[in-house]
Each structure stands twice: as structure tokens, then as C-alpha cells.
Amino acid sequence: MWIQPEEVLLAGALWVSERANPFFILQRRRGHGRGGGLSGLLVGTLDVVLDSSARVAPYRILLQTADSQIYWSIACGSSRKEITEHWDWLESNLLQTISIFDNDEDVTTFVKGKISGIIAEENRLKQGDEQEEDCGKFREAELKMRRLFGMPDEEKLVNYYSCSYWKGRVPRQGWLYLSVNHLCFYSFLLGKEVTLVVQWTEVTQLEKNATLVFPESVRVSTRDTEHFFSMFLNINDTFKLMEQLANIAMRQLLDNEAFAADRSLPKPCKTLKNVSALKRDLDARAKNERYRTMFRLTQDERLDGHTDCTLWTPFAKMHVVGQLFISNNYICFNSREEDLCQLIIPLREVSIVEKADSSSVLPCPVSISTKNKMNFLFANLKDRDFLVQRISDFLQRTPDSSWGDTSPLSLIGHSVPDQSSSSVHRGRHYHPGLPTASQGLLQLYHRDTPEDLGPKAMKEKMKEEAWNIHFSEFGRGVCMYRTSRTRELVLNGIPERLRGELWLLFSGAQNEMATHPGYYGDLVEQAMGLCSLATEEIERDLHRSMPEHRAFQNETGIAALRRVLTAYAHRNPGIGYCQAMNIVTSVLLLYCPEEEAFWLLVALCERMLPDYYNTRVVGALVDQGVFEELTRAFLPLLYEHMQELGVISTISLSWFLTLFLSVMPFDSAVLLVDCFFYEGIKVIFQVALAVLHDNMDALLSCSDEGEAMTILGRYLDNVVNKQTVAPPIPHLHALLTSGDDPPPEIDIFDLIKSSYEKFGSLRSDVIEQMRFKQRLKVIQSLEDTAKRSVVRAMMTESAFSIEELEELYCLFKSKHMTSCYWGSSSSAAERHDPSLPYLEQYRIDPAQFTQLFTALAPWICGANTATLSARLFRLLDQNQDGLVNFKEFITGLSDCSGSILFISLFICWLVCVAALCPEEAESALEATQFFTEDVPRGKHIHKHCEYCSISSATVVLSEKVKDYRYYLRMWAKEKEPKTETIKDLPRMNQEQFIDLCKTLYNMFSEESLEQQLYHSIATVASLLLRIGEVGKKFNNGSKKTEDAQAPSPTPQSEEGLSEGASGESQVCRALAEAQLEPAAPQTSDEETKDDTSVSSYSVVSSGSLQCEDIADDTVLIGGGEQRRGSVLDVDWSITFEQVLASMLTEPPLVDYFEKKRDIQSKMAACKAQRAVERQTSSASDHELTQHSI
């Protein structure tokens, strides 16, 4: 490629000149190509260690002038072909022009200007979306990665690092390339080359550790092996990036979503050195994720920037040091000291942003006022003007919301102003008069209850008063100051009247509801009357949701629960409905109106408990693994004992999925939900550890799992809330498990306090790190389980062993995953449907099927491989959707690899009769539906074979007599009610017969008995041609008169051969054409006719010629042109039974098809290839030399 001219002082150092003229020199890197010796090895090693561009561009062109000692590099190339094109262009376009210049400086200036102009023109022709932001050094590294590892252009490099790869006990210094889908390493030291490619989807464990053997190393584990990398310049940055890429791969396995770069990422002010746009994208994603988690914001919120500042806190009369965060919809503040102060200001609530007067006490202040008359003062801002401008820009884009946080109670539905009433209820197509539309179920049922003046009620009123004081001092609503005082009030229990409002606030659901007015009503209307698997499961579980509570003992509560669950299933079909969602949602409905309960469910499923409620409860399994790891860290003795009993994995799933609501009395568990909405998953881990700690002695004395489960179950049953005002709700599990001497009651407040005292050191960021580690393990374990399920299901339907099916599944899935990130004719979403059985989830298109068929099929069909593959694909694609699932693929491959001549020949028959062209679709449909109309999907080839074995019962192998008799009886039973749907196999015409001969002929190449097989197929072809001629006379006897009146066709040869000989000639030409490709130049027409006729007849009739004779004759035949010029006999045809009977007369053919095929070697060869698909490119001399050594 052309490059911007750069100065080169030493043109001969490490380079060898290959071509030269008075102005230009073409050079090759020393050691590249043939020879090189020790100096070449040293130069190659130096290039790798120093990351020289010569490794990717070993050729270059220099500009030189006679009087100057300075050279200018103007072009480089990765292959001789590429650099030669540039050299030829220079000689033909510039050499004569610059030769007339008198001044060498003019020559240099002219050439540099010309090259710069070419580069500018190339950049101008590029599309705007393809403009590369990466620096030249990084683009060079990406090109090097693609060349070294054979990656296509779709594979994007994220970053690369210098490090050592430990191969055995010897470290190999080289370069680690981290792309979106692969981890790659390359090293070249003194002739020893090390190349490693690992797909991120194959990584099972990623750890950073430091040992005596591997100091400061990163361990990358797959199912088969482990890889160690060390000696990084900055190991922490490298490991974080590896974690991100592995996490993206796990998400790809889970959701089948390919990585999509963020096109809206703002461009940097200047090109960053060695930092790619993808690296910036991933860094921005990580920051956005931390920002959203910290402030419980929606998934589409993107951080614009952050800066250090101070916030004036009126409640403490002091300035708090922290960071100010600006995003497209929010202004947030978090104190440097944990739990001191946190603030969230939605831009929809901001009314005024202004710069206050600066002073020595309060430098660079900014005042922000909200619609509910709250004022926030930030100071010590480094770039105040820019900050105010950014906030102003975002405010201009923020839609003016007519309802917001002015009256928090309006969100609950008590006092909605007339102005906002229409917007609040806009889109609420469920009846606004429903009792649950404006209040929670508890308020509905406590409305007529007389006021309780007992001590518990008074304590509840004191809690409410404490919260009212907090609101007056710290603010109310989403703009409230959140401090350690807020946390104390939450731990003491939220009053029932305020529970729904505060849950909505702390979870962040209030922001989503405020920005989506009417959304829930629209969903209810759209989902009304729809029937799906999710709605069926919801109906089944409705009456199992807190049946002990009177709110769900009538249609009011059940109907509200149905609407919320159905609306969410319609919103998120990927999750739909999962067990345990009904329990959590029923609790939400007790304290919140329907719409608020819906948005709380959204926050739970999509942000606070990610992946908990999908079909495989991945999130809960991940947190189960985290809990086991925490138990090992905090309670090591108990962990070892409970691992032996297998208790932890049994209990923790139910605890986490329902947030203890299904295992604790309701009044106690709801306090944990209070803490959960404020603290997140951290409090659930703390309480679970506290439960194990309180029962440690009893658990250590257990001898089996059942005893341990009973101890924990009875403990949780007796966790009580002594401060509850509501009447006690009977806990069914407690009633069933309580004995004569129930254990003492445990106060829930004491349990929460104990969990904070003993395990309060848990940090959310540590939990997230542990979640990543467990996510790799859980998802890969689920993939292994899916593979085992598929193998078990296919064992009885295929001829492969368990090991072979597992390998084939991995290859098939790899093809599918490749299409997800490298693109294909159909999107990955169309190929993957998690609701289908594992056998049918992954699907491949015709191009991928051809690649697998070529690599794994037992038949080598030469030029006909693509045709045979395409026709077999159409045969397997029963539903005609252009995709084949694993079950269909194995069905076809198993039949192709079987040891029965009948099946193998039958498939060849079908694929040759089935039309490949769109205009012949009816013929293909006839070929695949020749038997019955209602063949079960996935059984078509087997059913075809069963029927055809009956229809060809006159030609039966002796060792299969019992089987065919059994099928004959079965067919007789099925024939009676389905007489009208049975069809015969279509007859084969002469053109299809030639295709069949070519296909069979190509199968025999590279076989040990190649000559005998060629002889046999020639004999069979001759016999079938004569059978077809005889059959034509019988079938067309009634049409002799009409045929005689019709003009006779032009003879095919001057010797006047018969029609049979002409047919044989066409067959032989097809066979010869199949063997030698391309055909040699043909001679004169007369010679071609003579030689074609004679050689064809001799091969077919006598069968005594060797393969070499056919090849020699082919030189005179002229290939496919002669065949296309021949006239086919349209009345000639044969049947499947005739072909089968003719082939049974030739023992070599019978032995060939009866031989059991070894697919292990083909799979091993397929696995031995690189983990990526290599593009077709011109190889350099260096590549050719490497292959030849």
C-alpha cells in the first residue's frame, strides 16, 4: 500500500535490494523469503520483539536521488505481488516524467506530492462509516494480526501487548493480540515460531495470580488446556480488557447476540497513540456500567464525563468532597467517603443552572435548582464554563415533562393534579377504575379496618414520623440526599404506607416510570387475549402465589397479578415468565399500584437481578457459585462439611430466586426486601452467611443432606417480625415442619444487624468480580449439559458413537457461532431460538453446510462436491427455511457415512434427481415427497429409505432379508389407510443419469482400488444405458408411428454410431470431464468427433482401459462444450431398482459402499485447522518457504 513518505537514513541495514533504477529501489526484508541463514533468523527475532512493521510488510519501495544520502519510503507490501504492482505503476507513470527534472529536490517534492495525493484520493473514496479513527501504528498491528492468524476483515483488533507465553517451562517472548472474538499470541525467536489462537467462547476460567513459577501471570483455561502469560507492562489493564471480552463472549453464548460497536461514541480531539476505537468503546462501556450500577439508572444511560467537586449539604452545614457525574439525562454526585452523601438529579426536574459568584471560600460554584424548589450548590469545579455548557446542551435535548417529581404521592395515585392527570393516565387502557390501578392491595384491604391504637401501631406511626422528618431535612423524591441516616432508617424497617414509594425510589424504577407514561397500559392492551407458553405458565402459577394471603384469595388480586406478569412477558419475550416471578410480583402488588409493581419488576429482572429469571436461571446459578465462594472465605470449616453433604447448592437457589420470600414468614422477609432495594444483592449474601453462621454447630454435626435442610428450614420458619402491625400471615412451610418443641424465635432485626456486624465488609465491586468468574463457569457448564443432552437424544438416530457426536456437535456449533460475529446470509437471531429443543436451536446456512460437508463427508466428489452438497442441503431442509439444524445435519451425515449400499445409492439418487435450479423447484419437491405427504420432520431420509427398501424388494441383499420382510409387513399396514398418498420414486432421465455417473466417478479419486472402481462404474453405466434403450422401446411402442413421421436428429458422429453408442459417448465424456479439470484445448472438430466416439465406446463397452487411457482421451474430447453441444434423448429413462440391481453385479462397488467410514480422522483434520476461517489471499515468498521447510 502507499504510505506517507518517511525519511530512511540507512537503506541497506537489514534490507536486501531486489530491483533498482535511477530513482526507486525495491527492497526485501533480510530473512524473508528463501534463504537468510543466521542473519535472517536474527532479523526475524528482532522484528517480533521490537514489533517492527517489517513483519507485516516485508517489502518496501524507496525514493532516492543521486546527490542525496536520504531515502524516502513511499510504499510497502505484505507480498511480492502487491509490491510489484506498485513498482510497475511507478515505472509506467512517474519514471519518464521525473527523468526530465534538472533538480533532485524537485524530483523529491514532486514524488512526495504525488504519493500524498494518491493517499488522499483513496481516503476520500472511502465511505464515511468506514473512516478509520485508529492511528497508523495500530492499523499496522491489526493488519499484522490478520496476516499471522488468517483473520478476515470482520475480526477487529481491540489491543495488543508485549508479554511472555509459557510453553512448558520456557517463556516465549512475543505479542498478545486481543480481538473481539479471539485471544491470539505470536512469537518468533531464532527460527522457533509459536502461534496460539483461542476463541473467547471456549474460555472456562480467567485468573490473575502470582506464584513462584509464574510471577504476576494471567491464566487462561479452556476445556482442554491452560495457557499462562506473564511479563506484562501493565497486567491490571490487560486483565480488565480480557475480562470484558470474555464477558461479551459469554453474553453471546447466553443471548446469541453479536458484539456491536458503538457508532455514536464521540471522536477524540486528537488521535490517541496505540488506542483503538474499540478499546475506547469498551472502556466507555465499563464506565457506563459502573455509573449505572452506582446510581441505579436505566440501561440506556451513558456517562458523558465526571469531575471532582464539593457539594454543600444544608443538613450538615458543610462541603462534602466527591465526584460530579454528567450523563444525557442525569446529574449525579457521590461522596468520596462511602455512605456520606449521594445525590441523583434528573434533568427533567432541573429548572435553572447558573454560575454563582466565585470567592476564596467558594471557588467556581454552580447552582442547580429543581422544579420542587430544591437548590444544590457545587463548587471547586475545574472547568466550570464547559460544565455549564454541557448541562445546557443536555437540557435542550430533554423533553419537557408535564409531570415529574413535584408531588411524589402523585406517582402513587392519591393526589394527581388536573394538569397532569391526562398524561399520567394516557395510554392506560386497562380500566382506570380498577381498585389496583391507584393503590396497593394492602391499602385496599385495610381501608375498612378500624384504627389500631396498640403499641405496635404506635411504633409504626413513630417510624412514619421519623421518615417525615427525614424528608423535610433531606428532601423527598428522586432528588433526596441519600446519607448514612437514610440507610439507618431502612434497616429499622420502612413503614407500610411508604414502602411502595421508597421501593420505587431506591430501585430507580421511578425514573423509568416517569419517562414512559402510559407504557404499562399499552402493554396490557397489547398482551390482552394473546396465548403463548408464558401465558399458560402464568395461569398455572397464579393461584400458587401467596395463597395464604387474603389479597390473593379472590379475583381482584389474581387479576392484577395476571396483568402485571402478562405485560412483562410481552415486554421481554426473552425472559417471558419464570417460576418465582409470581411470588416476588405478588409481594410488590401488596404495597404498590399495578403500574409501579410492573416497573419494580422491570428493575428486578433487568438490572438488580440480571439473568435470574431467564429459562436457565443463569443469574441465580452464578450467585449460588458466588455464595459458595463467600462461604469458603468466611466459614471455611462449615464450607468443607456442607460441600460433602451438597447442601449449599440446594438451599441457596430458592433463597436468591425469591429473596427469602418463599422460606421465611412474609412479615420478616419483606424487611429483607426493604434492605435489598436500598443495598442491592449484597444484603442477601450477608443474611445468607449470617443464617449459616448461626447454625454452624448444628450443621457441623449433621450426617446427611436431609438433616441439614431440616435444621435450616426450621430456623428460617421461626424468623419473626415482632414489630409488624398487620395480622400474622400463616406460613405454610412453618406449619408443616414445626414439631412439638419448636426452636426459639429469631427477631429479623437482630438477624439483619448481625449480618452487618459480621459480614458488612462485603463490597459490591468485589461481588461483581466474583460474579464474572462464576459466570464463565456456569455458562460453560450449561453448554456442556446441552451438548450431553443432544448426544443422548441422537444416539438412537445416528450411526455415530458418543465421542463422535460430541465432536460433531462442537464443529456444528462452532460454525453457527462464526456466523454470529463474522456475518452471514442470515442473521444469528434467525438461527437461534432458545425456546426450541437443544437439537434444533443452532442452525447453519447452505454455505456453512457445504464447508462441513466437504470436510466430513465420506465421499470426495471433486467439482461436483458443491452441487452434491447443495442438493443434499435442500433434501435435509424439510421446512424450506434455508437453514439446517443439528438433528437434520446428523441425519444426513449419518446416512452418508453408513455401511449400506442401498442408503448411499439412494441419497445419490435423490440429490441427482432433485433440481438445483430455482426454475426446477417442482421436480425437487417431487423428489423429496415421493412417499407420503405427512412424514414427520427430522425423519425424512430414514423414512425415504424404509419405503424405498420396500419398493425395491426385488433386489434384496441376502444378509438383510429379515429386516426387509419386517419393513414389508410394516409398509403393508401403513399402506391401507394411505393408499392415495404413496408415490413412486421419480424416474431418472439421461441428463440426470450423466450427473449421477459424474458424482459416483468423482467419489473414487484417491481410493486404493481406484482403477477397479472406475472399471466397475463404466461397466454399470454401459449396462444401464442398454437397459434404458430397451425400456424406451417398451414404453414408447405406441408412439412409433408419430416418431417415424418426426424429423430425425442430426447424427452425432460421422461413423454413424447407434443411439446407444451416442448415449455411452455422452456418459464417457462426462466421466472424463469429471476426472480432468480443466480440459485441455480441443483440436479440430473432425478429430474431436472421431476420437470422442471411439474412446467413449471402448471405455464403456470393454472396460479394459486404465484410468490413464481415459485421461489421454480427455485431451481430445474438449470438456463440457462437447457435452453441451450434444442432443440428449428425452425419452430415455431408468428406475432406481435398475440402478441398484446393476451395481450389485460389481463387487468393487458393493465393497466400497458397504465399507464403514472412519469419520474420526476427518474430524481430527478439521480440528487441526486454525480456529478461524482463512481468507483466500496471495501467499508471499516467505509463506511458501515456510510451507516447504
PDB file of N, CA, C and O in Angstrom, residues 192-210:
ATOM      1  N   LYS A 192      12.189 -20.478  15.884  1.00  0.00           N
ATOM      2  CA  LYS A 192      11.120 -21.188  16.574  1.00  0.00           C
ATOM      3  C   LYS A 192       9.874 -20.308  16.585  1.00  0.00           C
ATOM      4  O   LYS A 192       9.864 -19.249  17.205  1.00  0.00           O
ATOM      5  N   GLU A 193       8.848 -20.758  15.901  1.00  0.00           N
ATOM      6  CA  GLU A 193       7.621 -19.983  15.786  1.00  0.00           C
ATOM      7  C   GLU A 193       6.544 -20.590  16.675  1.00  0.00           C
ATOM      8  O   GLU A 193       6.333 -21.803  16.676  1.00  0.00           O
ATOM      9  N   VAL A 194       5.870 -19.755  17.450  1.00  0.00           N
ATOM     10  CA  VAL A 194       4.770 -20.190  18.311  1.00  0.00           C
ATOM     11  C   VAL A 194       3.538 -19.377  17.935  1.00  0.00           C
ATOM     12  O   VAL A 194       3.561 -18.145  17.959  1.00  0.00           O
ATOM     13  N   THR A 195       2.456 -20.069  17.587  1.00  0.00           N
ATOM     14  CA  THR A 195       1.204 -19.417  17.219  1.00  0.00           C
ATOM     15  C   THR A 195       0.089 -20.034  18.048  1.00  0.00           C
ATOM     16  O   THR A 195      -0.037 -21.255  18.130  1.00  0.00           O
ATOM     17  N   LEU A 196      -0.722 -19.176  18.668  1.00  0.00           N
ATOM     18  CA  LEU A 196      -1.819 -19.644  19.526  1.00  0.00           C
ATOM     19  C   LEU A 196      -3.068 -18.837  19.206  1.00  0.00           C
ATOM     20  O   LEU A 196      -3.022 -17.611  19.118  1.00  0.00           O
ATOM     21  N   VAL A 197      -4.197 -19.532  19.026  1.00  0.00           N
ATOM     22  CA  VAL A 197      -5.484 -18.888  18.790  1.00  0.00           C
ATOM     23  C   VAL A 197      -6.509 -19.545  19.710  1.00  0.00           C
ATOM     24  O   VAL A 197      -6.689 -20.766  19.673  1.00  0.00           O
ATOM     25  N   VAL A 198      -7.159 -18.761  20.554  1.00  0.00           N
ATOM     26  CA  VAL A 198      -8.178 -19.256  21.483  1.00  0.00           C
ATOM     27  C   VAL A 198      -9.431 -18.419  21.305  1.00  0.00           C
ATOM     28  O   VAL A 198      -9.377 -17.186  21.382  1.00  0.00           O
ATOM     29  N   GLN A 199     -10.550 -19.058  21.055  1.00  0.00           N
ATOM     30  CA  GLN A 199     -11.818 -18.340  20.987  1.00  0.00           C
ATOM     31  C   GLN A 199     -12.270 -17.972  22.390  1.00  0.00           C
ATOM     32  O   GLN A 199     -12.168 -18.776  23.316  1.00  0.00           O
ATOM     33  N   TRP A 200     -12.798 -16.765  22.542  1.00  0.00           N
ATOM     34  CA  TRP A 200     -13.287 -16.347  23.862  1.00  0.00           C
ATOM     35  C   TRP A 200     -14.447 -17.214  24.317  1.00  0.00           C
ATOM     36  O   TRP A 200     -14.636 -17.421  25.524  1.00  0.00           O
ATOM     37  N   THR A 201     -15.224 -17.749  23.400  1.00  0.00           N
ATOM     38  CA  THR A 201     -16.349 -18.596  23.779  1.00  0.00           C
ATOM     39  C   THR A 201     -15.904 -19.943  24.336  1.00  0.00           C
ATOM     40  O   THR A 201     -16.720 -20.672  24.896  1.00  0.00           O
ATOM     41  N   GLU A 202     -14.616 -20.283  24.181  1.00  0.00           N
ATOM     42  CA  GLU A 202     -14.094 -21.537  24.713  1.00  0.00           C
ATOM     43  C   GLU A 202     -13.423 -21.362  26.072  1.00  0.00           C
ATOM     44  O   GLU A 202     -12.994 -22.336  26.678  1.00  0.00           O
ATOM     45  N   VAL A 203     -13.300 -20.132  26.550  1.00  0.00           N
ATOM     46  CA  VAL A 203     -12.620 -19.876  27.821  1.00  0.00           C
ATOM     47  C   VAL A 203     -13.537 -20.263  28.971  1.00  0.00           C
ATOM     48  O   VAL A 203     -14.691 -19.830  29.044  1.00  0.00           O
ATOM     49  N   THR A 204     -13.037 -21.086  29.888  1.00  0.00           N
ATOM     50  CA  THR A 204     -13.802 -21.523  31.054  1.00  0.00           C
ATOM     51  C   THR A 204     -13.356 -20.844  32.334  1.00  0.00           C
ATOM     52  O   THR A 204     -14.100 -20.824  33.311  1.00  0.00           O
ATOM     53  N   GLN A 205     -12.141 -20.307  32.349  1.00  0.00           N
ATOM     54  CA  GLN A 205     -11.651 -19.645  33.558  1.00  0.00           C
ATOM     55  C   GLN A 205     -10.591 -18.630  33.178  1.00  0.00           C
ATOM     56  O   GLN A 205      -9.776 -18.860  32.283  1.00  0.00           O
ATOM     57  N   LEU A 206     -10.619 -17.508  33.871  1.00  0.00           N
ATOM     58  CA  LEU A 206      -9.677 -16.420  33.620  1.00  0.00           C
ATOM     59  C   LEU A 206      -9.241 -15.894  34.977  1.00  0.00           C
ATOM     60  O   LEU A 206     -10.056 -15.372  35.735  1.00  0.00           O
ATOM     61  N   GLU A 207      -7.951 -16.057  35.279  1.00  0.00           N
ATOM     62  CA  GLU A 207      -7.461 -15.687  36.604  1.00  0.00           C
ATOM     63  C   GLU A 207      -6.160 -14.918  36.498  1.00  0.00           C
ATOM     64  O   GLU A 207      -5.335 -15.185  35.610  1.00  0.00           O
ATOM     65  N   LYS A 208      -6.000 -13.990  37.426  1.00  0.00           N
ATOM     66  CA  LYS A 208      -4.735 -13.288  37.581  1.00  0.00           C
ATOM     67  C   LYS A 208      -4.132 -13.730  38.904  1.00  0.00           C
ATOM     68  O   LYS A 208      -4.738 -13.586  39.960  1.00  0.00           O
ATOM     69  N   ASN A 209      -2.947 -14.323  38.832  1.00  0.00           N
ATOM     70  CA  ASN A 209      -2.340 -14.835  40.055  1.00  0.00           C
ATOM     71  C   ASN A 209      -0.838 -14.594  40.026  1.00  0.00           C
ATOM     72  O   ASN A 209      -0.252 -14.234  39.001  1.00  0.00           O
ATOM     73  N   ALA A 210      -0.226 -14.805  41.173  1.00  0.00           N
ATOM     74  CA  ALA A 210       1.220 -14.633  41.320  1.00  0.00           C
ATOM     75  C   ALA A 210       1.750 -15.798  42.131  1.00  0.00           C
ATOM     76  O   ALA A 210       1.370 -15.993  43.292  1.00  0.00           O
TER      77      ALA A 210
END
